[in-house]
């Protein structure tokens, strides 16, 4: 991993939650970033981070002593956040994010957000670094629109679409997507902690994740859209229909995807498009970038959440089972780790790209 001399100081909003803990976990030893500020609800504020997560630290790795000692702040303490860090990752619930993220940006603090609040805001870029890095051009326009000087908001999309958006983006560029039908099987950790009650999810599948299907049908169009004038204009040339289900796996969102394109690609053309999908430019040497943004497996019964979610440090999208679809043209299975690629790892990769571009 590339290292730089002075680490950028990072704050985490919602630091004690499922995604916040994953940020802490993944940022231990990060060569560019150092966690120096943590924010949570008034139940946790005023305690040390170690006290605040006592009995509810869900990561496999032990909590480092330096992080244990950090004091937890309330979200409204903008003076402390300005003093303690250079930018923040927001892992707040969307109703809290709605109140605070703009105030942070207005106060000069860049925000990389996991919340859904600003995903449909037309001057807020929603970034998957391998797919639409050019949307970061929107930051300057956003600052001008809002009269902000240093602060801005960049968001990461919904966790489940990351299991298939890169494979679809690779195909859209070459063959122009027309129709997509996706059925997701989403892990329990996607609902935060404690999430879904065990009596509801064990030996069961819940065919509703509130708001998820709407997000899955809208967000890919914005990601594959383009910057025009003062806004990002969604690509409406294709349609997605989504079924989103909660299933009893702990981590890893699986997606079964059928699609058709303007002109039907061959199997070889699809596999080549995935194999040659570039990802972030290697010369940027981003520490969290996967070696392969899309990893295709020929094994007939893969990818599987338990076996494949951690591939390439949880940052690659594992794809398999490409076969012809008798209704649309082709179908495949995609998988990504929802709290890494789909949440904290995806946020870290965005921040690394911002750092490489000098925006944080
Ligand atoms: P979570 O486990 O419920 O954590 C929520 C966090 O927000 C906790 O740190 C909580 O602090 C804090 N919080 C609650 N009220 C607050 C307030 N008034 N002021 C400041 N902090 C407050 O939720 P999560 O799963 O980590 O999700 C966080 C966000 O990421 C959500 O917007 C979610 O939709 C999004 N997301 C989640 C996933 C996933 O896989 N889980 C993936 C992508 C995006 P306390 O501990 O003190 O209560």
mmCIF file of C-alpha atoms in Angstrom, residues 106-238:
data_model
loop_
_atom_site.group_PDB
_atom_site.id
_atom_site.type_symbol
_atom_site.label_atom_id
_atom_site.label_comp_id
_atom_site.label_asym_id
_atom_site.label_seq_id
_atom_site.Cartn_x
_atom_site.Cartn_y
_atom_site.Cartn_z
ATOM 1 C CA UNK A 106 -21.737 24.413 4.963
ATOM 2 C CA UNK A 107 -19.286 24.594 7.871
ATOM 3 C CA UNK A 108 -16.473 23.561 5.508
ATOM 4 C CA UNK A 109 -16.330 19.831 6.313
ATOM 5 C CA UNK A 110 -16.459 17.446 3.335
ATOM 6 C CA UNK A 111 -18.925 14.575 3.888
ATOM 7 C CA UNK A 112 -18.698 11.115 2.305
ATOM 8 C CA UNK A 113 -22.078 9.619 3.120
ATOM 9 C CA UNK A 114 -23.604 6.163 3.339
ATOM 10 C CA UNK A 115 -27.076 7.515 4.081
ATOM 11 C CA UNK A 116 -29.770 7.588 1.401
ATOM 12 C CA UNK A 117 -30.743 11.229 2.120
ATOM 13 C CA UNK A 118 -28.886 12.903 -0.768
ATOM 14 C CA UNK A 119 -28.749 10.082 -3.287
ATOM 15 C CA UNK A 120 -31.447 11.694 -5.404
ATOM 16 C CA UNK A 121 -30.227 15.292 -4.903
ATOM 17 C CA UNK A 122 -29.278 16.365 -8.416
ATOM 18 C CA UNK A 123 -26.058 18.227 -7.531
ATOM 19 C CA UNK A 124 -24.767 15.508 -5.169
ATOM 20 C CA UNK A 125 -22.590 12.921 -6.941
ATOM 21 C CA UNK A 126 -23.316 9.259 -6.127
ATOM 22 C CA UNK A 127 -20.054 7.503 -6.751
ATOM 23 C CA UNK A 128 -18.750 4.034 -7.446
ATOM 24 C CA UNK A 129 -15.103 4.909 -8.167
ATOM 25 C CA UNK A 130 -14.717 2.246 -10.865
ATOM 26 C CA UNK A 131 -17.930 3.264 -12.653
ATOM 27 C CA UNK A 132 -18.479 7.046 -12.572
ATOM 28 C CA UNK A 133 -15.426 8.881 -11.148
ATOM 29 C CA UNK A 134 -16.115 11.744 -13.592
ATOM 30 C CA UNK A 135 -19.205 12.667 -11.527
ATOM 31 C CA UNK A 136 -16.803 14.103 -8.929
ATOM 32 C CA UNK A 137 -16.634 17.121 -11.282
ATOM 33 C CA UNK A 138 -19.998 17.927 -9.706
ATOM 34 C CA UNK A 139 -18.322 18.962 -6.435
ATOM 35 C CA UNK A 140 -17.280 22.378 -7.754
ATOM 36 C CA UNK A 141 -20.757 22.957 -9.209
ATOM 37 C CA UNK A 142 -22.372 21.862 -5.923
ATOM 38 C CA UNK A 143 -20.179 24.285 -3.963
ATOM 39 C CA UNK A 144 -21.101 27.071 -6.373
ATOM 40 C CA UNK A 145 -24.836 26.190 -6.250
ATOM 41 C CA UNK A 146 -24.811 26.227 -2.444
ATOM 42 C CA UNK A 147 -22.269 28.982 -1.754
ATOM 43 C CA UNK A 148 -20.016 26.467 0.098
ATOM 44 C CA UNK A 149 -16.280 27.070 -0.011
ATOM 45 C CA UNK A 150 -14.508 23.954 1.292
ATOM 46 C CA UNK A 151 -17.278 21.554 2.288
ATOM 47 C CA UNK A 152 -19.297 19.291 -0.035
ATOM 48 C CA UNK A 153 -21.347 16.086 0.026
ATOM 49 C CA UNK A 154 -20.565 12.963 -1.959
ATOM 50 C CA UNK A 155 -22.665 9.828 -1.480
ATOM 51 C CA UNK A 156 -22.233 6.124 -1.955
ATOM 52 C CA UNK A 157 -25.163 4.193 -3.460
ATOM 53 C CA UNK A 158 -27.358 1.593 -1.820
ATOM 54 C CA UNK A 159 -25.470 -1.529 -0.722
ATOM 55 C CA UNK A 160 -27.367 -4.105 -2.784
ATOM 56 C CA UNK A 161 -26.916 -2.469 -6.206
ATOM 57 C CA UNK A 162 -23.147 -2.786 -5.792
ATOM 58 C CA UNK A 163 -23.534 -6.529 -6.345
ATOM 59 C CA UNK A 164 -24.441 -5.946 -10.001
ATOM 60 C CA UNK A 165 -23.960 -2.310 -11.100
ATOM 61 C CA UNK A 166 -20.298 -2.678 -12.158
ATOM 62 C CA UNK A 167 -21.039 -5.761 -14.338
ATOM 63 C CA UNK A 168 -24.007 -3.917 -15.879
ATOM 64 C CA UNK A 169 -21.976 -0.710 -16.380
ATOM 65 C CA UNK A 170 -19.313 -2.702 -18.243
ATOM 66 C CA UNK A 171 -22.015 -4.026 -20.589
ATOM 67 C CA UNK A 172 -23.947 -0.751 -20.939
ATOM 68 C CA UNK A 173 -20.871 1.013 -22.330
ATOM 69 C CA UNK A 174 -20.517 -1.493 -25.158
ATOM 70 C CA UNK A 175 -23.977 -2.936 -25.844
ATOM 71 C CA UNK A 176 -26.505 -0.395 -24.389
ATOM 72 C CA UNK A 177 -28.742 -1.970 -21.766
ATOM 73 C CA UNK A 178 -32.490 -1.945 -22.361
ATOM 74 C CA UNK A 179 -34.111 -4.032 -19.594
ATOM 75 C CA UNK A 180 -32.898 -5.466 -16.297
ATOM 76 C CA UNK A 181 -34.767 -7.654 -13.789
ATOM 77 C CA UNK A 182 -32.970 -8.217 -10.514
ATOM 78 C CA UNK A 183 -33.861 -10.308 -7.458
ATOM 79 C CA UNK A 184 -31.677 -9.690 -4.422
ATOM 80 C CA UNK A 185 -31.051 -11.869 -1.374
ATOM 81 C CA UNK A 186 -29.776 -9.411 1.197
ATOM 82 C CA UNK A 187 -27.920 -10.247 4.404
ATOM 83 C CA UNK A 188 -29.212 -9.383 7.869
ATOM 84 C CA UNK A 189 -26.313 -7.002 8.629
ATOM 85 C CA UNK A 190 -27.716 -4.696 5.947
ATOM 86 C CA UNK A 191 -30.420 -3.734 8.454
ATOM 87 C CA UNK A 192 -27.895 -2.440 11.018
ATOM 88 C CA UNK A 193 -27.727 -3.806 14.556
ATOM 89 C CA UNK A 194 -29.778 -5.461 16.072
ATOM 90 C CA UNK A 195 -31.524 -5.426 12.684
ATOM 91 C CA UNK A 196 -34.179 -8.060 12.045
ATOM 92 C CA UNK A 197 -35.342 -10.079 15.078
ATOM 93 C CA UNK A 198 -34.016 -13.661 14.990
ATOM 94 C CA UNK A 199 -37.558 -15.036 15.340
ATOM 95 C CA UNK A 200 -38.501 -13.198 12.139
ATOM 96 C CA UNK A 201 -35.511 -14.141 9.978
ATOM 97 C CA UNK A 202 -34.342 -17.632 11.059
ATOM 98 C CA UNK A 203 -35.795 -20.370 8.809
ATOM 99 C CA UNK A 204 -37.399 -17.601 6.779
ATOM 100 C CA UNK A 205 -37.158 -15.099 3.895
ATOM 101 C CA UNK A 206 -38.799 -11.676 4.190
ATOM 102 C CA UNK A 207 -39.928 -10.440 0.754
ATOM 103 C CA UNK A 208 -39.855 -6.751 1.694
ATOM 104 C CA UNK A 209 -37.040 -4.325 2.529
ATOM 105 C CA UNK A 210 -38.789 -1.008 2.862
ATOM 106 C CA UNK A 211 -37.757 1.514 0.176
ATOM 107 C CA UNK A 212 -35.063 -0.783 -1.257
ATOM 108 C CA UNK A 213 -36.764 -1.667 -4.546
ATOM 109 C CA UNK A 214 -37.414 1.996 -5.372
ATOM 110 C CA UNK A 215 -33.738 2.821 -4.662
ATOM 111 C CA UNK A 216 -32.574 -0.141 -6.756
ATOM 112 C CA UNK A 217 -34.668 1.008 -9.709
ATOM 113 C CA UNK A 218 -33.532 4.671 -9.546
ATOM 114 C CA UNK A 219 -29.920 4.766 -8.347
ATOM 115 C CA UNK A 220 -28.279 2.840 -11.245
ATOM 116 C CA UNK A 221 -29.747 5.364 -13.700
ATOM 117 C CA UNK A 222 -28.134 8.255 -11.823
ATOM 118 C CA UNK A 223 -24.786 6.451 -11.570
ATOM 119 C CA UNK A 224 -24.812 5.748 -15.317
ATOM 120 C CA UNK A 225 -26.032 9.287 -16.041
ATOM 121 C CA UNK A 226 -23.930 12.312 -16.929
ATOM 122 C CA UNK A 227 -23.039 15.762 -15.612
ATOM 123 C CA UNK A 228 -25.029 18.338 -17.611
ATOM 124 C CA UNK A 229 -25.026 21.999 -16.604
ATOM 125 C CA UNK A 230 -25.794 22.302 -12.878
ATOM 126 C CA UNK A 231 -26.948 18.741 -12.303
ATOM 127 C CA UNK A 232 -26.402 15.051 -12.864
ATOM 128 C CA UNK A 233 -28.931 13.845 -15.424
ATOM 129 C CA UNK A 234 -29.982 10.197 -15.055
ATOM 130 C CA UNK A 235 -29.709 7.776 -17.966
ATOM 131 C CA UNK A 236 -33.321 6.759 -18.646
ATOM 132 C CA UNK A 237 -32.518 4.669 -21.720
ATOM 133 C CA UNK A 238 -32.926 1.427 -19.732
#
